[in-house]
Amino acid sequence: MYVCLCQAITDARVRQLGQAGVTEPAALIETLGLDDERCCGYCRLHIERLVAVAKGGDPLIYARSPLNPEPAVDESTR
Amino acid sequence: MQAKPGVIDRLNAILTVELTAINQYFVQAEICRNWGFERLYHRFHESSLAEMQDSQQLIAHILHLEGIPNMQRLNRVMVGESVAECLQLDLELERGAVETLREAITHCRSVEDYTTRRMFEEMIASEETHVDWLESQLETIRQVGIENYLAQQIHKD
């Protein structure tokens, strides 16, 4: 399944990265390009869930979140 | 008309579920058409339109109760990489919808908002029918195999 539609990222791709040792939040953000302005911000805000998928967790944990968060606001640009 | 406490929140929570469902079914319909599964395209497309009608009812009712419909919020739109995965994800979405509606019905009963409750009860009945349909599809796939199932989805009814 697609865990992220903004960047068309599948759970398989995240797991593959995890198996290759990419499980740190910063490394996942960097590798998957989640620091992009096209992103809705969900992945960054809930990066621990993406880490769980990278470590072989159920991708539905990622999808099952009750609500989208408010868009992440960059304090420095306020 | 003023809403009873917590009713607008429930209406908006369900609106979020419905708006998410519209998008999920709409994109899955087109994905199925792109894969050549004309029959499933029609099924998903109709589901999307049905959720849109539910949303319309919710929006009208929220306005009637002097609330503001929250069109901004969406849950995760879950898209699968195969037909079977899409069906599984839709089941997940519908089960979530039923759960949200069930809580909302209980709340409406406790604050004695019977018109909103009736509306939710009609919606939960249709979501449960949808859950049934999805469970049947997954069971059919289990019994006849995915190839046989998909072969039946190439032509429209």
Short mmCIF file of C-alpha atoms in Angstrom, two decimals:
data_model
loop_
_atom_site.label_atom_id
_atom_site.label_comp_id
_atom_site.label_asym_id
_atom_site.label_seq_id
_atom_site.Cartn_x
_atom_site.Cartn_y
_atom_site.Cartn_z
CA MET A 1 0.00 0.00 0.00
CA TYR A 2 0.98 3.61 -0.31
CA VAL A 3 1.92 4.91 3.12
CA CYS A 4 2.51 8.36 1.63
CA LEU A 5 0.66 9.68 -1.41
CA CYS A 6 2.50 13.02 -1.49
CA GLN A 7 5.70 11.26 -2.53
CA ALA A 8 4.16 7.95 -3.69
CA ILE A 9 5.99 5.88 -1.08
CA THR A 10 4.93 2.26 -0.59
CA ASP A 11 5.29 0.24 2.61
CA ALA A 12 7.53 -2.17 0.65
CA ARG A 13 9.96 0.64 -0.10
CA VAL A 14 10.07 1.74 3.54
CA ARG A 15 10.67 -1.84 4.70
CA GLN A 16 13.43 -2.24 2.13
CA LEU A 17 15.13 0.86 3.48
CA GLY A 18 14.72 -0.49 6.99
CA GLN A 19 16.40 -3.74 6.00
CA ALA A 20 19.24 -1.72 4.52
CA GLY A 21 19.69 -0.08 7.91
CA VAL A 22 17.84 3.19 7.31
CA THR A 23 15.67 3.42 10.42
CA GLU A 24 16.67 6.72 12.00
CA PRO A 25 13.98 9.42 11.63
CA ALA A 26 16.35 11.95 10.07
CA ALA A 27 17.71 9.38 7.63
CA LEU A 28 14.22 8.33 6.54
CA ILE A 29 13.15 11.95 6.02
CA GLU A 30 16.27 12.63 3.98
CA THR A 31 16.14 9.44 1.87
CA LEU A 32 12.41 9.59 1.15
CA GLY A 33 12.40 13.32 0.45
CA LEU A 34 9.87 14.10 3.17
CA ASP A 35 11.27 17.57 3.67
CA ASP A 36 9.60 18.78 0.51
CA GLU A 37 7.06 21.58 0.31
CA ARG A 38 4.69 19.27 -1.59
CA CYS A 39 4.43 17.06 1.50
CA CYS A 40 1.33 17.39 3.67
CA GLY A 41 3.57 17.07 6.72
CA TYR A 42 1.97 13.96 8.16
CA CYS A 43 5.04 11.76 7.71
CA ARG A 44 7.33 14.21 9.46
CA LEU A 45 4.89 14.75 12.30
CA HIS A 46 4.40 11.01 12.79
CA ILE A 47 7.85 9.87 11.80
CA GLU A 48 7.87 7.30 14.63
CA ARG A 49 5.15 5.42 12.74
CA LEU A 50 7.25 5.39 9.58
CA VAL A 51 10.16 4.12 11.68
CA ALA A 52 7.89 1.29 12.87
CA VAL A 53 7.07 0.38 9.26
CA ALA A 54 10.78 0.46 8.38
CA LYS A 55 11.37 -1.99 11.22
CA GLY A 56 8.76 -4.37 9.78
CA GLY A 57 5.66 -3.08 11.58
CA ASP A 58 2.15 -3.29 10.15
CA PRO A 59 1.68 -0.45 7.62
CA LEU A 60 -1.92 -0.13 8.76
CA ILE A 61 -0.64 1.38 12.02
CA TYR A 62 0.41 4.23 9.82
CA ALA A 63 -2.92 4.50 8.03
CA ARG A 64 -5.12 3.97 11.04
CA SER A 65 -4.43 7.33 12.67
CA PRO A 66 -7.73 8.93 13.64
CA LEU A 67 -7.18 12.27 11.96
CA ASN A 68 -4.75 14.15 9.87
CA PRO A 69 -2.85 16.54 12.06
CA GLU A 70 -2.95 20.25 11.57
CA PRO A 71 -0.35 21.16 8.95
CA ALA A 72 3.10 21.49 10.47
CA VAL A 73 4.04 25.14 10.87
CA ASP A 74 7.63 26.19 10.57
CA GLU A 75 8.14 28.64 13.45
CA SER A 76 11.04 30.38 11.72
CA THR A 77 8.86 31.56 8.82
CA ARG A 78 6.04 32.94 10.95
CA MET B 1 -31.44 25.74 15.50
CA GLN B 2 -28.79 25.36 18.19
CA ALA B 3 -27.07 21.99 18.44
CA LYS B 4 -26.84 19.96 21.63
CA PRO B 5 -23.32 19.80 23.14
CA GLY B 6 -20.86 17.67 21.17
CA VAL B 7 -23.20 17.03 18.24
CA ILE B 8 -21.43 19.33 15.76
CA ASP B 9 -18.12 17.64 16.70
CA ARG B 10 -19.61 14.23 15.92
CA LEU B 11 -21.11 15.47 12.65
CA ASN B 12 -17.74 16.90 11.63
CA ALA B 13 -15.89 13.73 12.66
CA ILE B 14 -18.19 11.69 10.42
CA LEU B 15 -17.89 14.26 7.66
CA THR B 16 -14.11 13.72 7.81
CA VAL B 17 -14.62 9.97 7.40
CA GLU B 18 -17.01 10.50 4.47
CA LEU B 19 -14.76 13.02 2.70
CA THR B 20 -11.85 10.61 3.07
CA ALA B 21 -13.99 7.79 1.67
CA ILE B 22 -15.03 9.87 -1.36
CA ASN B 23 -11.36 10.34 -2.26
CA GLN B 24 -10.32 6.80 -1.50
CA TYR B 25 -13.06 5.22 -3.64
CA PHE B 26 -12.70 7.78 -6.39
CA VAL B 27 -9.01 7.14 -6.89
CA GLN B 28 -9.41 3.36 -6.51
CA ALA B 29 -12.14 3.43 -9.18
CA GLU B 30 -9.79 5.09 -11.64
CA ILE B 31 -6.93 2.77 -10.67
CA CYS B 32 -9.18 -0.23 -11.42
CA ARG B 33 -10.20 1.27 -14.75
CA ASN B 34 -6.55 1.85 -15.56
CA TRP B 35 -5.84 -1.82 -14.80
CA GLY B 36 -8.77 -2.85 -17.03
CA PHE B 37 -11.21 -3.91 -14.30
CA GLU B 38 -14.24 -2.14 -15.69
CA ARG B 39 -16.69 -3.83 -13.34
CA LEU B 40 -14.81 -2.80 -10.22
CA TYR B 41 -14.41 0.69 -11.62
CA HIS B 42 -18.20 1.06 -11.65
CA ARG B 43 -18.55 -0.38 -8.19
CA PHE B 44 -15.94 1.95 -6.63
CA HIS B 45 -17.24 4.92 -8.57
CA GLU B 46 -20.75 4.34 -7.21
CA SER B 47 -19.37 3.98 -3.70
CA SER B 48 -17.62 7.31 -4.05
CA LEU B 49 -20.84 9.01 -5.19
CA ALA B 50 -22.79 7.42 -2.32
CA GLU B 51 -20.29 8.82 0.19
CA MET B 52 -20.67 12.20 -1.48
CA GLN B 53 -24.41 12.08 -0.90
CA ASP B 54 -23.82 11.24 2.76
CA SER B 55 -21.43 14.20 2.97
CA GLN B 56 -24.05 16.49 1.47
CA GLN B 57 -26.55 15.40 4.11
CA LEU B 58 -24.01 15.97 6.88
CA ILE B 59 -23.01 19.40 5.60
CA ALA B 60 -26.64 20.50 5.31
CA HIS B 61 -27.39 19.24 8.80
CA ILE B 62 -24.33 20.93 10.34
CA LEU B 63 -25.41 24.23 8.76
CA HIS B 64 -28.96 23.67 9.97
CA LEU B 65 -27.56 23.31 13.50
CA GLU B 66 -25.59 26.55 13.04
CA GLY B 67 -22.20 24.86 12.86
CA ILE B 68 -19.43 25.13 10.27
CA PRO B 69 -18.75 22.02 8.19
CA ASN B 70 -15.05 21.21 8.39
CA MET B 71 -14.11 20.47 4.78
CA GLN B 72 -10.43 20.87 5.59
CA ARG B 73 -9.77 17.69 7.46
CA LEU B 74 -9.15 14.28 5.89
CA ASN B 75 -8.00 11.00 7.38
CA ARG B 76 -5.30 9.04 5.57
CA VAL B 77 -6.46 8.14 2.08
CA MET B 78 -5.48 4.48 1.83
CA VAL B 79 -4.53 3.27 -1.62
CA GLY B 80 -3.48 -0.30 -2.31
CA GLU B 81 -1.09 -1.58 -4.94
CA SER B 82 -3.44 -4.38 -6.00
CA VAL B 83 -7.19 -5.00 -6.12
CA ALA B 84 -7.06 -7.29 -3.09
CA GLU B 85 -5.09 -4.74 -1.11
CA CYS B 86 -7.53 -1.97 -2.06
CA LEU B 87 -10.45 -4.10 -0.83
CA GLN B 88 -8.64 -4.81 2.42
CA LEU B 89 -7.96 -1.11 2.95
CA ASP B 90 -11.58 -0.22 2.17
CA LEU B 91 -12.69 -2.70 4.79
CA GLU B 92 -10.38 -0.96 7.23
CA LEU B 93 -11.93 2.40 6.32
CA GLU B 94 -15.53 1.14 6.60
CA ARG B 95 -14.89 -0.52 9.94
CA GLY B 96 -13.50 2.79 11.19
CA ALA B 97 -16.60 4.56 9.85
CA VAL B 98 -18.92 2.14 11.65
CA GLU B 99 -16.98 2.63 14.88
CA THR B 100 -17.15 6.44 14.60
CA LEU B 101 -20.88 6.30 13.82
CA ARG B 102 -21.58 3.95 16.70
CA GLU B 103 -19.97 6.34 19.19
CA ALA B 104 -21.87 9.26 17.63
CA ILE B 105 -25.20 7.44 17.93
CA THR B 106 -24.54 6.72 21.61
CA HIS B 107 -23.70 10.39 22.15
CA CYS B 108 -26.84 11.61 20.36
CA ARG B 109 -28.93 9.36 22.52
CA SER B 110 -27.33 10.72 25.71
CA VAL B 111 -27.97 14.37 24.71
CA GLU B 112 -31.40 13.48 23.26
CA ASP B 113 -30.78 14.65 19.69
CA TYR B 114 -33.07 12.19 17.94
CA THR B 115 -33.03 13.66 14.43
CA THR B 116 -29.22 13.53 14.19
CA ARG B 117 -29.31 10.07 15.71
CA ARG B 118 -31.75 8.85 13.06
CA MET B 119 -29.53 10.21 10.32
CA PHE B 120 -26.51 8.42 11.81
CA GLU B 121 -28.51 5.21 12.10
CA GLU B 122 -29.36 5.30 8.40
CA MET B 123 -25.69 5.90 7.60
CA ILE B 124 -24.46 3.08 9.82
CA ALA B 125 -26.87 0.68 8.11
CA SER B 126 -25.45 1.55 4.69
CA GLU B 127 -21.84 1.36 5.94
CA GLU B 128 -22.56 -2.08 7.39
CA THR B 129 -23.90 -3.23 4.03
CA HIS B 130 -20.68 -1.99 2.51
CA VAL B 131 -18.61 -3.89 5.11
CA ASP B 132 -20.58 -7.03 4.19
CA TRP B 133 -19.89 -6.55 0.50
CA LEU B 134 -16.17 -6.07 1.12
CA GLU B 135 -15.99 -9.13 3.36
CA SER B 136 -17.75 -11.16 0.66
CA GLN B 137 -15.25 -10.03 -1.96
CA LEU B 138 -12.32 -11.03 0.23
CA GLU B 139 -13.94 -14.37 0.99
CA THR B 140 -14.62 -14.96 -2.73
CA ILE B 141 -10.97 -14.21 -3.46
CA ARG B 142 -9.93 -16.68 -0.75
CA GLN B 143 -12.11 -19.40 -2.25
CA VAL B 144 -11.71 -18.97 -6.00
CA GLY B 145 -8.26 -17.37 -6.06
CA ILE B 146 -7.33 -13.86 -7.11
CA GLU B 147 -6.93 -14.72 -10.83
CA ASN B 148 -10.45 -16.13 -11.11
CA TYR B 149 -11.86 -13.21 -9.16
CA LEU B 150 -10.10 -10.64 -11.33
CA ALA B 151 -11.17 -12.42 -14.52
CA GLN B 152 -14.75 -11.65 -13.50
CA GLN B 153 -13.97 -7.94 -13.06
CA ILE B 154 -12.77 -7.21 -16.59
CA HIS B 155 -16.20 -6.60 -18.09
CA LYS B 156 -18.85 -4.43 -16.64
CA ASP B 157 -22.16 -5.94 -15.50
#
